[in-house]
Amino acid sequence: MSTQPQAPVTVVPPLPNRRNSELLLLGFAALITTVALLIVEANQEQGLNWDLAQYTLGYLALFAAAHVAVRRFAPYADPLLLPVVALLNGLGLVMIHRLDLAEGAAGGARGPSANQQMLWTLVGVIAFCLVVAFLTDHRMLARYGYVCGLVGLVLLVIPAILPSSMSEENGAKIWIRFQGFSIQPAEISKILLLIFFASVLVSKRSLFTSAGKHILGMNLPRPRDLAPLLAAWIASIGVMVFEKDLGTSLLLYASFLVIVYIATDRISWVLLGLLLFAAGSVVAYHAFAHVRVRVETWLDPFADPDGAGYQMVQSLFSFATGGIFGTGLGNGQPGTVPAASTDFIIAAIGEELGLVGFAGVLMLYTILVIRGLRTAVAVRDSFGKLLAAGLASTLAIQLFIVVGGVTKLIPLTGLTTPWLSYGGSSLIANYVLLAILICISHSARRPLDGKAPNATPIAAARTEVIGRV
């Protein structure tokens, strides 16, 4: 009886999903947040109280629940995304609590901002867990691309048609106000429109890559193919003019151009889009007073330091006071800057943490953006690549707009800093954005056949490469 030699069986150990690493990093984020709170309380000569324990325990419980959701429903997701966001959210809570103390010390009623921000964090983490649990395949979003686009545009238009009493604050019509409650629909619109852009570009890519005239070394698109670009431009300029919101206008249009460039690899679309936006901005500057005021304040805030330029002047003084290492948490005067807990929380961080702390916060955002882009490179479907790249790019663009406005690099806008600033709409929308990015990351990093131990040698090699990303 003869026996045939059997082919060797390749046994590939299961890929590590790095959830324990994520848990360790979340513990580190919780430690930094707790120590920062204690430093604020000590420098403000506040005793240990129940509020401090509430913040700490609530923070631990929320991100433990988020970790459990990721471990259960997206076990191969990038282990850095959630801890970095947890640390940013924690630092935002610390700074908002510190500003509450400053408001109380100035003789005003101690604001409930930190308590409300903790409540919004709860809602945001719940939304995050729901998206991670139910979005089993990010490609299902492509089926609803046009619905998302329509809803996103409607949400953008609603504040413009509402009376000023229900939509306007600080000159910008960007709110929808209810009795005791308000939302900023543009935060939700940016995600819906990104899904729409990615869906359309995947299905209509040939339209954007059609050959056109060759001018100055560039292939310009055909005139009949410019409809999507013109529609995005009209919507962007409309937000700038009718809602007086320069930040959202720039964010949406820049995000659209980035996704178009990634999809087509044609710089001509970007240059043409920038020319259109520049022309529209020049016309808006000469035609509308609120645009002209923003630009003039940016050029010389000290021309009216007690009026239109007051906020920018105080922001610059805050950065100057902070210097390299800052005054220390609880030792500065960040409350002198109007809207310090919302639009200008970066100025408060620059004053109390200095250039070093400010650079550290920017580095956290850089990690998020880089990991998002690496997810876009690793994921296997075109829609996922465009959506992940769009989400990561939107974070980078929004951060540039916020930091550029607060530091006088570009005209001041009304955007908030993701996960740091006080605000429910922004916090919830950005947690949904994070959840979508987590789901795409899970799809990009998981084994190709879902069973790494029985994978073929070729599949095992591919999963190993993806697992290292």
XYZ file of C-alpha atoms in Angstrom:
469
model
C 0.000 0.000 0.000
C 1.615 3.172 -1.193
C 1.099 6.564 0.309
C 1.213 9.709 -1.750
C 3.136 12.633 -0.232
C 0.733 15.354 0.780
C 1.256 18.968 -0.104
C 2.452 21.073 2.806
C -0.282 22.990 4.565
C 0.443 26.619 5.197
C -0.855 27.729 8.567
C -1.070 31.462 8.977
C -1.670 32.786 12.472
C -4.566 35.211 12.811
C -3.712 38.844 12.288
C -3.544 40.891 15.472
C -6.465 43.289 15.519
C -4.688 45.714 17.878
C -7.697 46.232 20.119
C -5.573 45.798 23.241
C -3.263 48.516 21.941
C -6.304 50.738 21.467
C -7.429 50.057 25.028
C -3.966 50.924 26.370
C -3.920 54.187 24.412
C -7.414 55.044 25.655
C -6.166 54.571 29.210
C -3.274 56.928 28.452
C -5.710 59.527 27.054
C -7.854 59.198 30.190
C -4.774 59.674 32.384
C -3.736 62.864 30.558
C -7.287 64.235 30.776
C -7.556 63.486 34.509
C -4.160 65.035 35.308
C -5.056 68.124 33.279
C -8.302 68.513 35.227
C -6.435 68.219 38.528
C -3.905 70.851 37.415
C -6.715 73.255 36.507
C -8.415 72.700 39.870
C -5.129 73.208 41.763
C -4.136 76.404 39.915
C -7.637 77.821 40.319
C -7.567 76.918 44.032
C -10.584 74.701 43.685
C -11.076 71.721 45.956
C -11.868 68.216 44.827
C -15.598 68.061 44.226
C -18.281 65.859 42.736
C -18.206 67.679 39.390
C -14.594 66.634 38.884
C -15.423 63.018 39.686
C -18.419 63.178 37.333
C -16.277 64.373 34.434
C -13.665 61.669 35.022
C -16.073 58.776 35.521
C -18.318 59.887 32.673
C -15.321 60.197 30.350
C -14.080 56.707 31.270
C -17.516 55.131 30.839
C -18.167 56.755 27.456
C -14.924 55.736 25.810
C -15.015 52.291 27.370
C -18.379 51.848 25.637
C -16.939 53.175 22.357
C -14.026 50.735 22.645
C -16.394 47.818 23.265
C -18.404 48.793 20.166
C -15.269 48.887 18.014
C -13.981 45.619 19.478
C -17.308 43.935 18.750
C -18.280 45.352 15.347
C -15.019 46.634 13.766
C -12.229 44.563 15.349
C -9.664 45.261 12.613
C -10.097 49.042 12.634
C -7.110 51.344 13.014
C -6.167 51.348 16.744
C -5.070 55.005 16.748
C -8.231 56.746 15.563
C -10.424 56.416 18.662
C -7.685 57.157 21.267
C -6.567 60.313 19.453
C -10.150 61.590 19.300
C -10.671 60.653 22.958
C -7.650 62.743 23.935
C -8.789 65.715 21.840
C -12.276 65.506 23.343
C -10.794 65.240 26.832
C -8.568 68.281 26.346
C -11.574 70.194 25.031
C -13.574 69.286 28.139
C -10.689 70.423 30.353
C -10.373 73.762 28.585
C -14.126 74.401 28.580
C -14.249 73.623 32.314
C -11.344 76.002 32.836
C -13.224 78.744 30.941
C -16.280 78.103 33.130
C -14.109 78.764 36.183
C -12.766 81.961 34.590
C -16.303 83.163 33.952
C -17.227 82.498 37.577
C -14.100 84.274 38.840
C -14.943 87.333 36.733
C -18.171 87.776 38.680
C -20.544 86.191 36.204
C -22.587 83.098 36.744
C -20.490 80.007 36.293
C -21.435 78.656 32.905
C -22.772 75.165 32.397
C -20.716 74.687 29.237
C -18.621 71.755 30.498
C -21.691 69.899 31.769
C -23.469 70.459 28.473
C -20.371 69.424 26.532
C -20.257 66.185 28.508
C -23.909 65.617 27.609
C -23.178 66.260 23.928
C -20.214 63.896 24.167
C -22.609 61.242 25.444
C -24.909 61.811 22.448
C -21.932 61.821 20.077
C -20.532 58.542 21.427
C -23.989 56.947 21.185
C -24.193 58.059 17.537
C -20.680 56.691 17.006
C -21.622 53.287 18.466
C -24.806 53.102 16.386
C -22.981 53.833 13.138
C -20.229 51.312 13.922
C -22.852 48.675 14.801
C -25.179 49.137 11.837
C -22.817 50.229 9.048
C -21.579 46.709 8.359
C -20.391 47.659 4.869
C -19.488 51.244 4.018
C -20.332 50.586 0.352
C -24.041 50.627 1.179
C -23.716 54.414 1.575
C -23.060 54.684 -2.168
C -26.609 53.491 -2.861
C -27.976 56.569 -1.110
C -25.547 59.069 -2.634
C -28.163 61.259 -4.329
C -30.424 61.144 -1.271
C -27.514 62.292 0.881
C -26.752 65.094 -1.576
C -30.345 66.313 -1.603
C -30.667 66.227 2.188
C -27.303 67.963 2.579
C -28.324 70.811 0.269
C -31.698 71.193 2.006
C -29.958 71.449 5.376
C -27.678 74.141 3.971
C -30.587 76.139 2.560
C -32.876 76.050 5.627
C -30.962 78.678 7.715
C -30.966 81.078 4.750
C -34.768 81.047 4.447
C -35.520 81.192 8.174
C -36.021 84.576 9.889
C -32.910 86.017 11.515
C -34.309 85.438 15.008
C -34.239 81.690 14.349
C -31.000 81.375 12.409
C -28.573 84.274 12.903
C -25.790 84.689 15.440
C -22.803 87.054 15.232
C -23.901 88.054 11.738
C -23.949 84.523 10.272
C -27.198 82.698 9.396
C -26.005 79.187 10.152
C -28.375 77.973 12.875
C -31.761 76.316 13.184
C -33.173 77.380 16.555
C -35.907 75.661 18.492
C -37.218 76.383 21.956
C -34.185 75.853 24.184
C -32.317 73.952 21.482
C -30.351 74.763 18.320
C -28.353 72.910 15.672
C -25.823 73.938 13.054
C -26.913 71.978 9.953
C -23.726 72.669 7.985
C -21.854 70.228 10.247
C -24.157 67.414 9.157
C -24.237 68.623 5.545
C -20.488 68.270 5.115
C -20.684 64.496 5.746
C -23.766 63.993 3.556
C -22.243 65.979 0.700
C -18.967 64.053 0.964
C -20.899 60.807 0.555
C -22.684 62.331 -2.451
C -19.443 63.568 -4.042
C -17.745 60.184 -3.619
C -20.752 58.314 -4.988
C -21.103 60.537 -8.052
C -17.397 60.501 -8.843
C -17.284 56.704 -8.712
C -20.301 56.291 -10.985
C -19.534 59.222 -13.333
C -15.750 59.143 -13.351
C -15.573 59.059 -17.142
C -17.375 62.406 -17.258
C -14.615 64.049 -15.210
C -11.780 62.371 -17.086
C -13.087 63.126 -20.572
C -10.516 64.649 -22.834
C -10.823 68.328 -23.506
C -8.624 71.077 -24.899
C -4.906 70.884 -24.227
C -3.735 74.305 -23.006
C -0.415 75.160 -21.309
C 0.361 71.513 -20.716
C -3.008 70.755 -19.092
C -6.050 68.862 -20.361
C -8.952 71.153 -19.573
C -12.428 69.563 -19.251
C -15.028 69.965 -21.961
C -17.559 72.776 -21.368
C -20.491 70.337 -21.204
C -18.741 68.394 -18.417
C -18.473 71.383 -16.087
C -21.986 71.079 -14.628
C -20.949 69.337 -11.346
C -18.150 71.851 -10.750
C -20.438 74.802 -11.464
C -23.145 73.374 -9.171
C -20.651 73.038 -6.303
C -19.372 76.560 -6.995
C -22.868 78.071 -6.980
C -23.734 76.313 -3.723
C -20.488 77.482 -2.122
C -20.873 81.111 -3.200
C -24.537 80.996 -2.126
C -23.528 79.959 1.396
C -20.978 82.776 1.501
C -23.443 85.432 0.309
C -26.808 84.513 1.806
C -25.705 82.867 5.057
C -22.621 85.061 5.560
C -20.592 81.963 6.395
C -17.165 82.083 4.809
C -15.870 79.031 6.670
C -18.497 76.541 5.500
C -18.300 77.913 1.960
C -14.539 77.367 1.795
C -14.718 73.962 3.535
C -17.326 72.449 1.220
C -15.773 73.735 -1.972
C -12.210 72.785 -1.026
C -13.363 69.281 -0.027
C -15.076 68.894 -3.401
C -11.942 69.925 -5.274
C -9.788 67.518 -3.267
C -12.068 64.574 -4.045
C -12.212 65.518 -7.734
C -8.421 65.632 -7.893
C -8.065 62.258 -6.130
C -10.609 60.690 -8.484
C -9.237 62.104 -11.737
C -5.560 62.894 -11.019
C -6.036 66.009 -13.152
C -4.711 69.276 -11.745
C -6.734 71.209 -14.330
C -9.949 70.619 -12.347
C -8.348 72.063 -9.216
C -6.917 75.111 -10.968
C -10.199 75.808 -12.739
C -12.097 75.423 -9.457
C -9.734 77.764 -7.624
C -10.081 80.368 -10.370
C -13.869 80.170 -10.135
C -13.793 80.520 -6.349
C -11.341 83.447 -6.510
C -13.552 85.244 -9.041
C -16.654 84.665 -6.922
C -14.869 85.887 -3.793
C -13.724 89.101 -5.491
C -17.262 89.814 -6.671
C -18.645 89.052 -3.193
C -16.058 91.374 -1.610
C -17.192 94.323 -3.697
C -20.907 93.515 -3.581
C -21.514 92.503 0.054
C -20.551 94.478 3.143
C -20.131 91.516 5.504
C -17.495 89.919 3.262
C -15.665 93.244 3.007
C -15.662 93.676 6.809
C -14.164 90.203 7.337
C -11.359 90.857 4.855
C -10.573 94.356 6.179
C -10.488 93.070 9.754
C -8.093 90.351 8.665
C -5.789 92.814 6.927
C -5.617 95.238 9.880
C -7.458 94.224 13.078
C -5.749 97.051 14.992
C -7.563 99.634 12.857
C -10.613 99.046 15.085
C -9.264 97.220 18.178
C -12.362 97.912 20.280
C -14.870 97.085 17.570
C -14.678 94.731 14.601
C -11.068 93.785 15.321
C -11.462 93.194 19.055
C -11.727 89.395 18.882
C -8.710 89.013 16.622
C -6.607 91.434 18.676
C -7.359 89.531 21.890
C -6.523 86.253 20.164
C -3.121 87.555 19.071
C -2.453 88.817 22.607
C -3.304 85.349 23.946
C -0.752 83.665 21.708
C 1.843 86.288 22.628
C 1.177 85.775 26.346
C 1.530 82.011 26.028
C 4.929 82.162 24.385
C 6.808 78.872 24.019
C 5.632 76.883 27.036
C 2.447 78.728 28.026
C 1.250 80.151 31.304
C 0.088 76.732 32.533
C -3.412 75.293 32.759
C -5.493 77.553 34.966
C -2.929 80.372 35.123
C -3.793 82.419 32.038
C -6.640 84.745 31.131
C -8.267 83.004 28.145
C -11.681 84.398 29.074
C -10.680 87.783 27.648
C -11.153 86.382 24.137
C -14.807 86.436 23.026
C -16.220 82.996 22.149
C -13.157 81.342 23.698
C -14.931 78.018 24.228
C -16.218 77.780 20.650
C -14.523 79.502 17.706
C -11.401 80.580 19.634
C -10.576 77.600 21.835
C -7.295 77.302 19.922
C -6.315 80.735 21.268
C -7.040 79.559 24.831
C -4.852 76.496 24.268
C -2.096 78.657 22.792
C -2.111 80.892 25.875
C -2.089 78.217 28.591
C -0.135 75.449 26.830
C 2.079 77.660 24.686
C 3.583 76.886 21.317
C 4.673 73.436 22.515
C 1.185 72.418 23.631
C -0.394 74.000 20.578
C 1.966 72.047 18.317
C 1.105 68.872 20.237
C -2.602 69.380 19.558
C -1.891 69.979 15.870
C 0.184 66.788 15.846
C -2.815 64.816 17.136
C -4.885 66.102 14.225
C -2.032 65.278 11.852
C -2.061 61.670 13.097
C -5.805 61.477 12.401
C -5.422 62.841 8.889
C -2.476 60.576 8.029
C -4.222 57.457 9.350
C -7.333 58.407 7.393
C -5.331 58.766 4.193
C -3.559 55.449 4.816
C -6.979 53.880 5.200
C -7.917 55.315 1.814
C -4.796 53.767 0.283
C -5.438 50.346 1.852
C -9.177 49.930 1.221
C -9.989 47.920 -1.897
C -13.042 49.644 -3.419
C -13.088 52.986 -5.228
C -15.973 54.428 -3.220
C -14.234 53.631 0.068
C -11.003 55.196 -1.175
C -12.713 58.439 -2.174
C -14.844 58.627 0.963
C -11.965 57.941 3.371
C -9.718 60.414 1.560
C -12.529 62.974 1.568
C -13.219 62.579 5.294
C -9.523 62.866 6.180
C -9.026 65.820 3.841
C -12.074 67.590 5.270
C -10.590 67.346 8.755
C -7.322 68.823 7.481
C -9.083 71.624 5.598
C -11.327 72.486 8.556
C -8.345 72.595 10.899
C -6.462 74.860 8.482
C -9.441 77.210 8.204
C -9.906 77.387 11.988
C -6.248 77.759 12.940
C -5.567 80.070 9.999
C -8.428 82.351 11.042
C -7.489 82.448 14.730
C -3.813 83.158 13.976
C -4.613 85.791 11.285
C -3.258 83.705 8.440
C -6.584 83.896 6.558
C -9.806 85.853 7.179
C -11.665 84.813 10.311
C -14.429 82.240 9.925
C -17.062 80.764 12.209
C -15.985 77.118 12.097
C -15.335 75.151 15.267
C -12.324 72.979 16.025
C -13.356 69.300 15.718
C -13.806 67.554 19.114
C -12.204 70.468 20.978
C -14.711 73.300 20.716
C -17.969 73.535 22.612
C -20.981 72.688 20.461
C -23.388 69.810 20.087
C -23.838 69.803 16.310
C -20.119 69.794 15.657
C -19.403 67.087 18.227
C -22.113 64.708 17.014
C -21.278 65.209 13.329
C -17.583 64.612 13.904
C -18.252 61.435 15.881
C -20.330 60.173 12.959
C -17.436 61.086 10.656
C -15.069 59.124 12.905
C -17.405 56.121 12.930
C -17.526 56.007 9.111
C -13.741 56.226 8.986
C -13.512 53.403 11.555
C -15.783 51.206 9.416
C -13.731 51.841 6.282
C -10.546 51.161 8.228
C -11.955 47.841 9.445
C -12.774 46.865 5.863
C -9.269 47.843 4.715
C -7.351 45.982 7.423
C -9.315 42.772 7.920
C -8.188 39.504 6.267
C -9.406 39.144 2.712
C -11.304 35.909 3.323
C -12.198 36.603 6.945
C -10.301 33.457 8.082
C -6.648 34.232 8.400
C -5.591 30.774 9.784
C -6.773 29.022 6.590
C -5.643 31.660 4.154
C -3.683 30.737 1.065
C -0.056 31.905 0.969
C -0.887 34.712 -1.499
C -3.878 35.911 0.517
C -1.836 35.657 3.706
C 0.877 37.852 2.241
C -1.694 40.428 1.146
C -3.376 40.480 4.550
C 0.000 40.851 6.236
C 0.792 43.924 4.158
C -2.634 45.440 4.841
C -2.386 44.624 8.544
C 0.798 46.668 8.806
C -0.778 49.810 7.339
